[in-house]
mmCIF file of C-alpha atoms in Angstrom:
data_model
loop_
_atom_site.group_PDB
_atom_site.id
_atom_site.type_symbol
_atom_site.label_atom_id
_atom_site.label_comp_id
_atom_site.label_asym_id
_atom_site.label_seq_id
_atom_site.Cartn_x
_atom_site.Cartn_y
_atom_site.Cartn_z
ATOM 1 C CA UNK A 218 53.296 97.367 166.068
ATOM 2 C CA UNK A 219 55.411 94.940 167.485
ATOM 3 C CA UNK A 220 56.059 91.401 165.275
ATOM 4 C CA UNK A 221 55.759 88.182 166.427
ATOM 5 C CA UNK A 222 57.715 84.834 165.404
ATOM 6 C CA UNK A 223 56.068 81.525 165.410
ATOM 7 C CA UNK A 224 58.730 78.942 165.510
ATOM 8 C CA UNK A 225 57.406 75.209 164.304
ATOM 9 C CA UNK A 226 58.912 71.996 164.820
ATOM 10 C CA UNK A 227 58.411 71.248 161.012
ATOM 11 C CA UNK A 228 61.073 72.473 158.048
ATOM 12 C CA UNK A 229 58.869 74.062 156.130
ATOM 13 C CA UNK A 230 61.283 74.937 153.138
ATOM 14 C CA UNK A 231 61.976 70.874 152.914
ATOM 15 C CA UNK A 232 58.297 70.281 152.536
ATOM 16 C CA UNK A 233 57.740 72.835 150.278
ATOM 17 C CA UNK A 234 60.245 71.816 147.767
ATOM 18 C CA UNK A 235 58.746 68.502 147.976
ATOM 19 C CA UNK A 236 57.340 67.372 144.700
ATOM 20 C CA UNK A 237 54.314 65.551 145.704
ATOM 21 C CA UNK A 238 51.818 65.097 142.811
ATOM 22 C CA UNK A 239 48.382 63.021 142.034
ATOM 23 C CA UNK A 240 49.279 59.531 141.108
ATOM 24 C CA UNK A 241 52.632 58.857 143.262
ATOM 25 C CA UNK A 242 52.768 56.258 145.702
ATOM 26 C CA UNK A 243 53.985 58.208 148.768
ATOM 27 C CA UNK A 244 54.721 56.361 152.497
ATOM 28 C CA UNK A 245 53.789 58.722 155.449
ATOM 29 C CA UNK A 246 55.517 58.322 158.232
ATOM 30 C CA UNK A 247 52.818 60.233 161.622
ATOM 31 C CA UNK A 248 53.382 59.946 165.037
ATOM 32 C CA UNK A 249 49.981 58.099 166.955
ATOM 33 C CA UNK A 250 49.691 58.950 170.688
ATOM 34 C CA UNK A 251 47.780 55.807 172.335
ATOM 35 C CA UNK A 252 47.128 56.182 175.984
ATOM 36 C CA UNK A 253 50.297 57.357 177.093
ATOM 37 C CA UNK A 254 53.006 55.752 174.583
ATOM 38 C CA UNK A 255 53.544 57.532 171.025
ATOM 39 C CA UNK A 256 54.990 55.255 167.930
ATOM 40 C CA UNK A 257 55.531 56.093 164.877
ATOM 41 C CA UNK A 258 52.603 54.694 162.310
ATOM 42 C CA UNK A 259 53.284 54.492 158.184
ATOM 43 C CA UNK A 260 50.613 54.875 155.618
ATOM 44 C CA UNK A 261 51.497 53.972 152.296
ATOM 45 C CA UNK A 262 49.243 54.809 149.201
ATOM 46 C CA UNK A 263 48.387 56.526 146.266
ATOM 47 C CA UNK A 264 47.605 60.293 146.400
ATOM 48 C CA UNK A 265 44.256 61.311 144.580
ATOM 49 C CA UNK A 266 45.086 64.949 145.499
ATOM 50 C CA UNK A 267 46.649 67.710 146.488
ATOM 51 C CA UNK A 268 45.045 71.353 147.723
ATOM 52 C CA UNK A 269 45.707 74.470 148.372
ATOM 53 C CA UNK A 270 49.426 74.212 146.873
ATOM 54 C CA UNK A 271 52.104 75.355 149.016
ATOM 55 C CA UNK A 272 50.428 77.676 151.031
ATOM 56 C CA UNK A 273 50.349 76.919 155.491
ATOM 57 C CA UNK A 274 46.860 74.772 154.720
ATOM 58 C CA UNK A 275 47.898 72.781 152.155
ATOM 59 C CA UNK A 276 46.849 69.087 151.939
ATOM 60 C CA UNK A 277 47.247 65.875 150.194
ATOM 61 C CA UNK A 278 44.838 62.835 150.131
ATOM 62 C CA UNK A 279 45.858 59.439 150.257
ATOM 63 C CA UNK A 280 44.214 56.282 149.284
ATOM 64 C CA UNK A 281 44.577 52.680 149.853
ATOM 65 C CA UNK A 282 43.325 49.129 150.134
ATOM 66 C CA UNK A 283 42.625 47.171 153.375
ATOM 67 C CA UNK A 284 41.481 43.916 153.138
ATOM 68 C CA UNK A 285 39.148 44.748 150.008
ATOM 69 C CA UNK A 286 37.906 48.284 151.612
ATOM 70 C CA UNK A 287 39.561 51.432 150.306
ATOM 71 C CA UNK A 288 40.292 54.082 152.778
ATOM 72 C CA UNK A 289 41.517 57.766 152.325
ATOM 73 C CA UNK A 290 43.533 59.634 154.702
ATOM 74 C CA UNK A 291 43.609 63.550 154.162
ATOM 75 C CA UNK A 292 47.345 64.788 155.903
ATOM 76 C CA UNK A 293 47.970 68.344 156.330
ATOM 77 C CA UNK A 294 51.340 69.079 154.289
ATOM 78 C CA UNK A 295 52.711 71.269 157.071
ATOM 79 C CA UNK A 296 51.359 68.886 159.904
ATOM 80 C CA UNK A 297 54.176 68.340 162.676
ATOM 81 C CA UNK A 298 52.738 64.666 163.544
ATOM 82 C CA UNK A 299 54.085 64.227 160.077
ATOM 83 C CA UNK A 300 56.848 62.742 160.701
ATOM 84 C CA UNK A 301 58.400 61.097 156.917
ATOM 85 C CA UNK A 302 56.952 61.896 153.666
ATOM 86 C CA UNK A 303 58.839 59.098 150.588
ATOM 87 C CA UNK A 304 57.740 59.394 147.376
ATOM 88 C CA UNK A 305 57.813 55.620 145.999
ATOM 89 C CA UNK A 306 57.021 55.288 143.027
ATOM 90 C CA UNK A 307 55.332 58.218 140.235
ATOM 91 C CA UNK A 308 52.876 57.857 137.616
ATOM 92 C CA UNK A 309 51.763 59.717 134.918
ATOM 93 C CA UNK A 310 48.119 61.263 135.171
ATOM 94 C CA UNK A 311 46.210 63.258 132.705
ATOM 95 C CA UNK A 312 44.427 64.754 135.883
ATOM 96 C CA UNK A 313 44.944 66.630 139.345
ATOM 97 C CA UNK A 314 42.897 65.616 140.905
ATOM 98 C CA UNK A 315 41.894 61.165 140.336
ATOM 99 C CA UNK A 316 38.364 61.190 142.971
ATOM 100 C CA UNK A 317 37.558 58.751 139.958
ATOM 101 C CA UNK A 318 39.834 55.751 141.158
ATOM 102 C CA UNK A 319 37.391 55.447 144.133
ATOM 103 C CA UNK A 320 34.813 53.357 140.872
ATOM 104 C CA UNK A 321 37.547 51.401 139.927
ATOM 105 C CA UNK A 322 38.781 48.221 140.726
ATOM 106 C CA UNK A 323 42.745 48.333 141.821
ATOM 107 C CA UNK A 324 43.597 45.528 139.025
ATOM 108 C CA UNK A 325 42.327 47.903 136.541
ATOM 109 C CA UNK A 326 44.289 51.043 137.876
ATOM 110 C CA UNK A 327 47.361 48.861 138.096
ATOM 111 C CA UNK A 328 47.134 47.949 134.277
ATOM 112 C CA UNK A 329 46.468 51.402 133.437
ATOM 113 C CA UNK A 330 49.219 52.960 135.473
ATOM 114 C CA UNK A 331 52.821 54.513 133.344
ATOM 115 C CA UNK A 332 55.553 54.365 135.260
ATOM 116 C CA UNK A 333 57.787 57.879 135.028
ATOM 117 C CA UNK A 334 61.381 57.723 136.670
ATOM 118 C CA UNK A 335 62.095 59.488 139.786
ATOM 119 C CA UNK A 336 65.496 61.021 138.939
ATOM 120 C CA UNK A 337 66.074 64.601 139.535
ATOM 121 C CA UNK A 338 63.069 65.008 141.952
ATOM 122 C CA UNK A 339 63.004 65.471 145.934
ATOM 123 C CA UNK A 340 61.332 62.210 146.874
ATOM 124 C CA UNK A 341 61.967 61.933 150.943
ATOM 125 C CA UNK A 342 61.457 65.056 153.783
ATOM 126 C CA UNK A 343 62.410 64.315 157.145
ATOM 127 C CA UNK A 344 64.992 61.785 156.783
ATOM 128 C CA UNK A 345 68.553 62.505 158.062
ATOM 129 C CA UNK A 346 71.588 61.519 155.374
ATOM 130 C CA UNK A 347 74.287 59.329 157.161
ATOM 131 C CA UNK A 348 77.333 60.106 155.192
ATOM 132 C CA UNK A 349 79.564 56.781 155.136
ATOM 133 C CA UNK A 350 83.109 57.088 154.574
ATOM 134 C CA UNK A 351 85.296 53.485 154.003
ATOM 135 C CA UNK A 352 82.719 51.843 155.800
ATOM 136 C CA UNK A 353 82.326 53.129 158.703
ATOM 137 C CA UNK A 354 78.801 55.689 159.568
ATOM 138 C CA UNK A 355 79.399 59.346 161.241
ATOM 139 C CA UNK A 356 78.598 58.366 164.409
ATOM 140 C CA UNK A 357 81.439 55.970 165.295
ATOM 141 C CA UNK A 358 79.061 52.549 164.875
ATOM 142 C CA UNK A 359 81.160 50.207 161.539
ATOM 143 C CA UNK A 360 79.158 49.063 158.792
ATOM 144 C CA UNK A 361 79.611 44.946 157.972
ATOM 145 C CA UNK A 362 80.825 44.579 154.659
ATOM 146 C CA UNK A 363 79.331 41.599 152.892
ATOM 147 C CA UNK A 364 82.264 40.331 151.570
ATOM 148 C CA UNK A 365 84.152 39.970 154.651
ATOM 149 C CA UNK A 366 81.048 38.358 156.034
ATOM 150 C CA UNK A 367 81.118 35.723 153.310
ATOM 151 C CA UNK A 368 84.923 35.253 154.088
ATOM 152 C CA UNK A 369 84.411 34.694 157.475
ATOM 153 C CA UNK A 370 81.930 31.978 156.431
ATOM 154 C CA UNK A 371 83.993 29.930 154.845
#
């Protein structure tokens, strides 16, 4: 029997190791094809839930508020028109999955929401780290300091 290996354009041990819970406020970052041009579109929200854990179909669900009209956007986890996943912010739920925010009115869910720190946690997949070394980027372009900025100013 002869094997087969299915490369994918997606790092799948970055997104798996991505701790992604219900009640975070998480920016997505998916590529839109319109017509013939593709740009990059972000949707930021809170997830409500997440399925099938870290298995190929997993999912997450997330939810925000347009101009007074809530809209949910189910993203598969693996998805390669997933672009960014950022964890913003992370709040602590008594509950996996919350399909009860959709009753309640977003002043409400604000007051109600507890804050948890982020430290330790893997917050952002698909974003390359720039080191910077006296400032200057790898990759030859210098980085402004503020300071001499101000200097210059004066």
């Amino acid at each position: 029997m002869q094997s087969t290996i299915i490369q994918t354009p997606v790092d799948v041990d970055e997104r798996k190791n991505l701790d992604l819970r219900a009640g975070d406020t998480v920016r997505v970052y998916a590529r839109v094809k319109e017509g013939e041009k593709t740009r990059l579109q972000m949707f930021e929200g809170f997830v409500i839930a997440r399925k099938h854990g870290r298995e190929a179909g997993a999912t997450f669900t997330v939810r925000k508020i347009i101009s007074g009209v809530g809209v949910e956007r189910i993203f598969p986890l693996y998805s390669p028109v997933i672009e960014k996943i950022e964890i913003i912010k992370r709040s602590k739920t008594r509950r996996a999955k919350l399909y009860h925010v959709r009753e309640k009115a977003v002043k409400e869910l604000r007051k109600r929401e507890k804050k948890v720190s982020l430290k330790g946690y893997n917050t952002r997949v698909g974003f390359e780290e720039k080191a910077v070394t006296n400032g200057v980027e790898e990759g030859g372009e210098g980085v402004e300091k503020k300071e001499e900025a101000k200097n210059q100013n004066k």
